[in-house]
């Protein structure tokens, strides 16, 4: 059946201009179009993130991040005839933030998490009415759909969730828990700081050992190990033969080895006791 030329086009479910921006993003991943859509729906994302953060007792920043990821996913899969983008994105917000909620309590099922929410609301209501904490039986009677055993399990889940630390929690002026969890082992801020300290200790131990060498030996050490010159190039700079440089280098390395072997800090770096 063909559409009559005079038949009006279906009315858009989205704000003016949004449909064109969505098509541009879906067709060519136009980042400018995506950024404009984010600005248009920012308050919508923020309202959902804050709502779920309060309802499920999650960190607001974490919820906002997940809502943003959900919005991008909604843009990729949105179908214009299914619903408005606002309604469709709302489903993705809940899905993304719901997974964040499930990650907070790893061993709890989704049904258990829902029970926790109902128990929390019922216990808060009863505390106001009774002036004390309600018993599991009283809470179960208020909810009606779960028994006292499920109430106890939900209360245990709530107790455990209070011990969970958000990844946004600050550990210092510019360090969060998330920085430690997300970074690879070699790039973690605490590991980098420890490595920097070890490097400084090694440097001090080597300087202390090198200070015991004769000036000429230190010169050979600089040319060979620091500048990377050959035996012949070093010999020309120092004014001796290639073979003499090899002999001096052997003595330099032996002296350094002996000095470092008796240095407590140097041997501690490689997990060995100083050699007597």
Coordinates of C-alpha atoms in Angstrom, one line a residue:
X1 CA 0.0 0.0 0.0
X2 CA 1.5 3.3 -1.1
X3 CA 1.4 6.4 1.0
X4 CA -0.7 9.2 -0.4
X5 CA 1.4 12.3 -1.5
X6 CA -1.0 14.4 0.6
X7 CA -0.6 12.2 3.7
X8 CA 1.3 13.9 6.4
X9 CA 4.6 12.5 7.6
X10 CA 4.5 10.8 11.0
X11 CA 5.1 13.3 13.8
X12 CA 8.5 13.0 15.3
X13 CA 8.7 11.6 18.9
X14 CA 11.9 13.6 19.6
X15 CA 12.7 17.3 20.1
X16 CA 13.1 19.4 16.9
X17 CA 16.4 18.6 15.1
X18 CA 17.1 15.5 17.2
X19 CA 16.1 13.1 14.5
X20 CA 18.6 14.5 12.0
X21 CA 21.4 14.4 14.6
X22 CA 20.6 10.8 15.5
X23 CA 20.7 9.8 11.8
X24 CA 24.1 11.6 11.3
X25 CA 25.5 9.7 14.3
X26 CA 24.1 6.3 13.2
X27 CA 25.2 6.8 9.5
X28 CA 28.7 8.2 9.9
X29 CA 29.5 8.5 13.7
X30 CA 29.5 12.3 13.4
X31 CA 30.9 13.3 16.8
X32 CA 29.5 16.8 16.6
X33 CA 26.0 15.4 16.2
X34 CA 26.6 13.1 19.2
X35 CA 27.9 15.9 21.4
X36 CA 24.8 18.1 20.5
X37 CA 22.6 15.2 21.5
X38 CA 24.4 14.8 24.8
X39 CA 23.8 18.4 25.5
X40 CA 20.1 18.1 24.6
X41 CA 19.6 15.1 26.8
X42 CA 22.0 16.0 29.6
X43 CA 19.4 16.9 32.2
X44 CA 17.5 13.7 31.3
X45 CA 20.7 11.6 32.0
X46 CA 21.4 13.6 35.2
X47 CA 17.9 13.1 36.5
X48 CA 18.0 9.3 36.0
X49 CA 21.6 9.0 37.4
X50 CA 20.7 10.9 40.6
X51 CA 17.4 9.0 41.0
X52 CA 19.1 5.6 40.8
X53 CA 22.0 6.8 43.0
X54 CA 19.5 7.7 45.7
X55 CA 17.3 4.6 45.2
X56 CA 20.1 2.1 45.2
X57 CA 22.6 4.0 47.4
X58 CA 25.3 4.2 44.7
X59 CA 27.9 6.9 44.0
X60 CA 26.3 9.6 41.9
X61 CA 29.5 10.1 39.7
X62 CA 29.6 6.4 38.9
X63 CA 25.9 6.4 38.0
X64 CA 26.4 9.4 35.7
X65 CA 29.2 7.7 33.9
X66 CA 27.1 4.6 33.4
X67 CA 24.2 6.7 32.2
X68 CA 26.4 8.4 29.6
X69 CA 27.6 5.0 28.3
X70 CA 23.9 3.9 28.2
X71 CA 23.0 7.0 26.2
X72 CA 25.7 6.3 23.6
X73 CA 24.5 2.7 23.4
X74 CA 20.9 3.9 23.0
X75 CA 22.0 6.2 20.1
X76 CA 23.6 3.2 18.3
X77 CA 20.5 1.0 18.5
X78 CA 17.6 3.5 18.5
X79 CA 14.7 2.8 16.1
X80 CA 12.7 5.9 15.2
X81 CA 9.3 4.1 15.2
X82 CA 9.7 2.2 18.5
X83 CA 9.6 5.1 21.0
X84 CA 11.1 8.4 21.7
X85 CA 14.8 8.5 22.3
X86 CA 14.2 9.7 25.8
X87 CA 12.1 6.7 26.7
X88 CA 14.4 4.3 24.9
X89 CA 17.5 5.7 26.6
X90 CA 15.9 5.4 30.0
X91 CA 15.9 1.6 29.5
X92 CA 19.6 1.7 28.8
X93 CA 20.3 3.9 31.9
X94 CA 18.6 1.4 34.1
X95 CA 20.4 -1.5 32.5
X96 CA 23.9 0.1 32.8
X97 CA 23.4 1.4 36.3
X98 CA 21.8 -1.9 37.3
X99 CA 24.9 -3.7 36.3
X100 CA 27.0 -1.3 38.4
X101 CA 24.7 -2.1 41.3
X102 CA 25.1 -5.8 40.7
X103 CA 28.9 -5.4 40.7
X104 CA 28.8 -3.7 44.1
X105 CA 27.3 -6.9 45.6
X106 CA 28.9 -9.7 43.6
X107 CA 27.2 -12.7 45.3
X108 CA 23.7 -11.2 45.3
X109 CA 21.0 -12.0 42.7
X110 CA 19.0 -9.3 41.0
X111 CA 15.9 -10.5 43.0
X112 CA 17.9 -10.2 46.2
X113 CA 18.9 -6.6 45.2
X114 CA 15.2 -5.8 44.6
X115 CA 14.3 -7.2 48.0
X116 CA 17.0 -5.0 49.6
X117 CA 15.3 -2.0 48.1
X118 CA 11.9 -3.0 49.4
X119 CA 13.2 -3.9 52.8
X120 CA 15.1 -0.6 53.0
X121 CA 12.0 1.4 52.2
X122 CA 9.7 -0.6 54.6
X123 CA 12.3 -0.5 57.4
X124 CA 12.6 3.3 57.0
X125 CA 8.8 3.7 57.1
X126 CA 8.4 1.5 60.2
X127 CA 11.2 3.2 62.0
X128 CA 9.4 6.5 61.7
X129 CA 6.1 5.0 62.8
X130 CA 7.5 2.8 65.7
X131 CA 10.3 5.0 66.9
X132 CA 12.7 2.0 66.8
X133 CA 14.1 -0.5 64.3
X134 CA 11.5 -2.9 63.1
X135 CA 12.0 -6.7 63.4
X136 CA 12.3 -8.9 60.3
X137 CA 8.8 -10.2 61.0
X138 CA 7.4 -6.7 61.1
X139 CA 9.1 -5.7 57.9
X140 CA 7.9 -8.9 56.2
X141 CA 4.4 -8.1 57.3
X142 CA 4.7 -4.6 55.9
X143 CA 6.0 -5.8 52.5
X144 CA 3.7 -8.9 52.4
X145 CA 5.4 -10.5 49.4
X146 CA 8.5 -11.8 51.1
X147 CA 9.1 -13.8 54.3
X148 CA 11.2 -13.0 57.4
X149 CA 14.1 -15.2 56.1
X150 CA 14.3 -13.1 52.9
X151 CA 14.2 -9.9 55.0
X152 CA 17.1 -11.1 57.0
X153 CA 19.1 -11.9 53.8
X154 CA 18.2 -8.5 52.4
X155 CA 19.4 -6.8 55.7
X156 CA 22.7 -8.7 55.4
X157 CA 23.1 -7.5 51.8
X158 CA 22.4 -3.9 52.9
X159 CA 25.0 -4.2 55.7
X160 CA 27.6 -5.5 53.2
X161 CA 26.9 -2.9 50.6
X162 CA 27.6 -0.1 53.2
X163 CA 31.2 -1.4 53.4
X164 CA 31.7 -1.0 49.6
X165 CA 33.9 1.9 48.7
X166 CA 33.1 3.8 45.5
X167 CA 35.8 4.0 42.8
X168 CA 35.4 7.8 43.0
X169 CA 36.5 8.0 46.6
X170 CA 39.6 10.2 46.9
X171 CA 42.7 8.7 48.4
X172 CA 44.7 11.9 48.1
X173 CA 44.7 15.2 46.2
X174 CA 44.7 13.6 42.8
X175 CA 44.2 9.9 43.4
X176 CA 41.0 7.8 43.6
X177 CA 40.3 4.2 44.4
X178 CA 39.5 3.8 40.7
X179 CA 43.0 4.8 39.7
X180 CA 44.4 1.9 41.6
X181 CA 41.8 -0.6 40.2
X182 CA 41.8 0.4 36.6
X183 CA 45.6 0.9 36.0
X184 CA 47.8 -2.0 34.9
X185 CA 50.1 -3.2 37.6
X186 CA 53.1 -1.3 36.2
X187 CA 51.2 1.9 35.8
X188 CA 49.4 2.1 39.1
X189 CA 50.3 5.4 40.9
X190 CA 51.4 3.6 44.1
X191 CA 53.6 1.2 42.0
X192 CA 55.1 4.1 40.1
X193 CA 55.9 6.0 43.3
X194 CA 57.5 2.9 44.8
X195 CA 59.6 2.5 41.6
X196 CA 60.7 6.1 41.7
X197 CA 61.9 5.6 45.3
X198 CA 63.8 2.5 44.4
X199 CA 65.4 4.2 41.4
X200 CA 66.5 7.1 43.7
X201 CA 68.0 4.6 46.2
X202 CA 69.8 2.8 43.4
X203 CA 71.2 6.0 42.0
X204 CA 72.5 7.0 45.5
X205 CA 74.2 3.6 45.9
X206 CA 75.9 3.8 42.5
X207 CA 77.0 7.4 43.1
X208 CA 78.5 6.4 46.5
X209 CA 80.3 3.5 44.8
X210 CA 81.5 5.5 41.9
X211 CA 82.9 8.2 44.2
X212 CA 85.4 5.7 45.5
X213 CA 87.0 5.3 42.0
X214 CA 90.0 7.2 40.7
X215 CA 89.1 10.2 38.4
X216 CA 90.6 8.4 35.4
X217 CA 88.5 5.3 36.1
X218 CA 85.4 7.5 36.4
X219 CA 86.2 9.1 33.1
X220 CA 86.4 5.6 31.4
X221 CA 83.1 4.6 33.1
X222 CA 81.4 7.7 31.7
X223 CA 82.6 7.1 28.2
X224 CA 81.9 3.4 28.1
X225 CA 78.8 2.9 30.2
X226 CA 77.1 6.3 29.9
X227 CA 78.0 7.5 26.4
X228 CA 78.3 4.0 25.0
X229 CA 81.6 4.7 23.2
X230 CA 83.7 1.8 21.9
X231 CA 87.0 0.7 23.4
X232 CA 88.9 2.4 20.6
X233 CA 86.9 5.7 20.8
X234 CA 87.4 5.8 24.6
X235 CA 91.1 5.1 24.2
X236 CA 91.5 8.0 21.8
X237 CA 89.8 10.4 24.2
X238 CA 91.7 9.2 27.2
X239 CA 95.0 8.9 25.3
X240 CA 95.7 5.2 25.9
X241 CA 95.5 2.1 23.9
X242 CA 92.3 0.0 23.3
X243 CA 93.7 -2.8 25.4
X244 CA 94.4 -0.4 28.3
X245 CA 90.8 0.8 28.2
X246 CA 89.6 -2.9 28.4
X247 CA 91.8 -3.4 31.5
X248 CA 90.6 -0.2 33.2
X249 CA 87.0 -1.2 32.5
X250 CA 87.5 -4.6 34.1
X251 CA 88.9 -2.9 37.2
X252 CA 86.1 -0.3 37.3
X253 CA 83.4 -3.0 37.2
X254 CA 85.2 -5.0 39.8
X255 CA 85.5 -2.0 42.1
X256 CA 81.8 -1.1 41.6
X257 CA 80.8 -4.7 42.2
X258 CA 82.8 -4.8 45.5
X259 CA 81.4 -1.4 46.6
X260 CA 77.8 -2.2 45.8
X261 CA 78.1 -5.6 47.4
X262 CA 78.9 -4.0 50.8
X263 CA 76.2 -1.3 50.4
X264 CA 73.1 -2.2 52.5
X265 CA 70.7 -0.1 50.3
X266 CA 72.0 -1.5 47.0
X267 CA 71.7 -5.1 48.1
X268 CA 68.3 -4.5 49.7
X269 CA 67.0 -3.4 46.2
X270 CA 67.8 -6.9 44.8
X271 CA 66.7 -8.8 47.9
X272 CA 70.1 -9.9 49.1
X273 CA 72.1 -9.2 52.3
X274 CA 75.4 -7.3 52.0
X275 CA 78.4 -9.5 51.3
X276 CA 80.8 -9.4 54.2

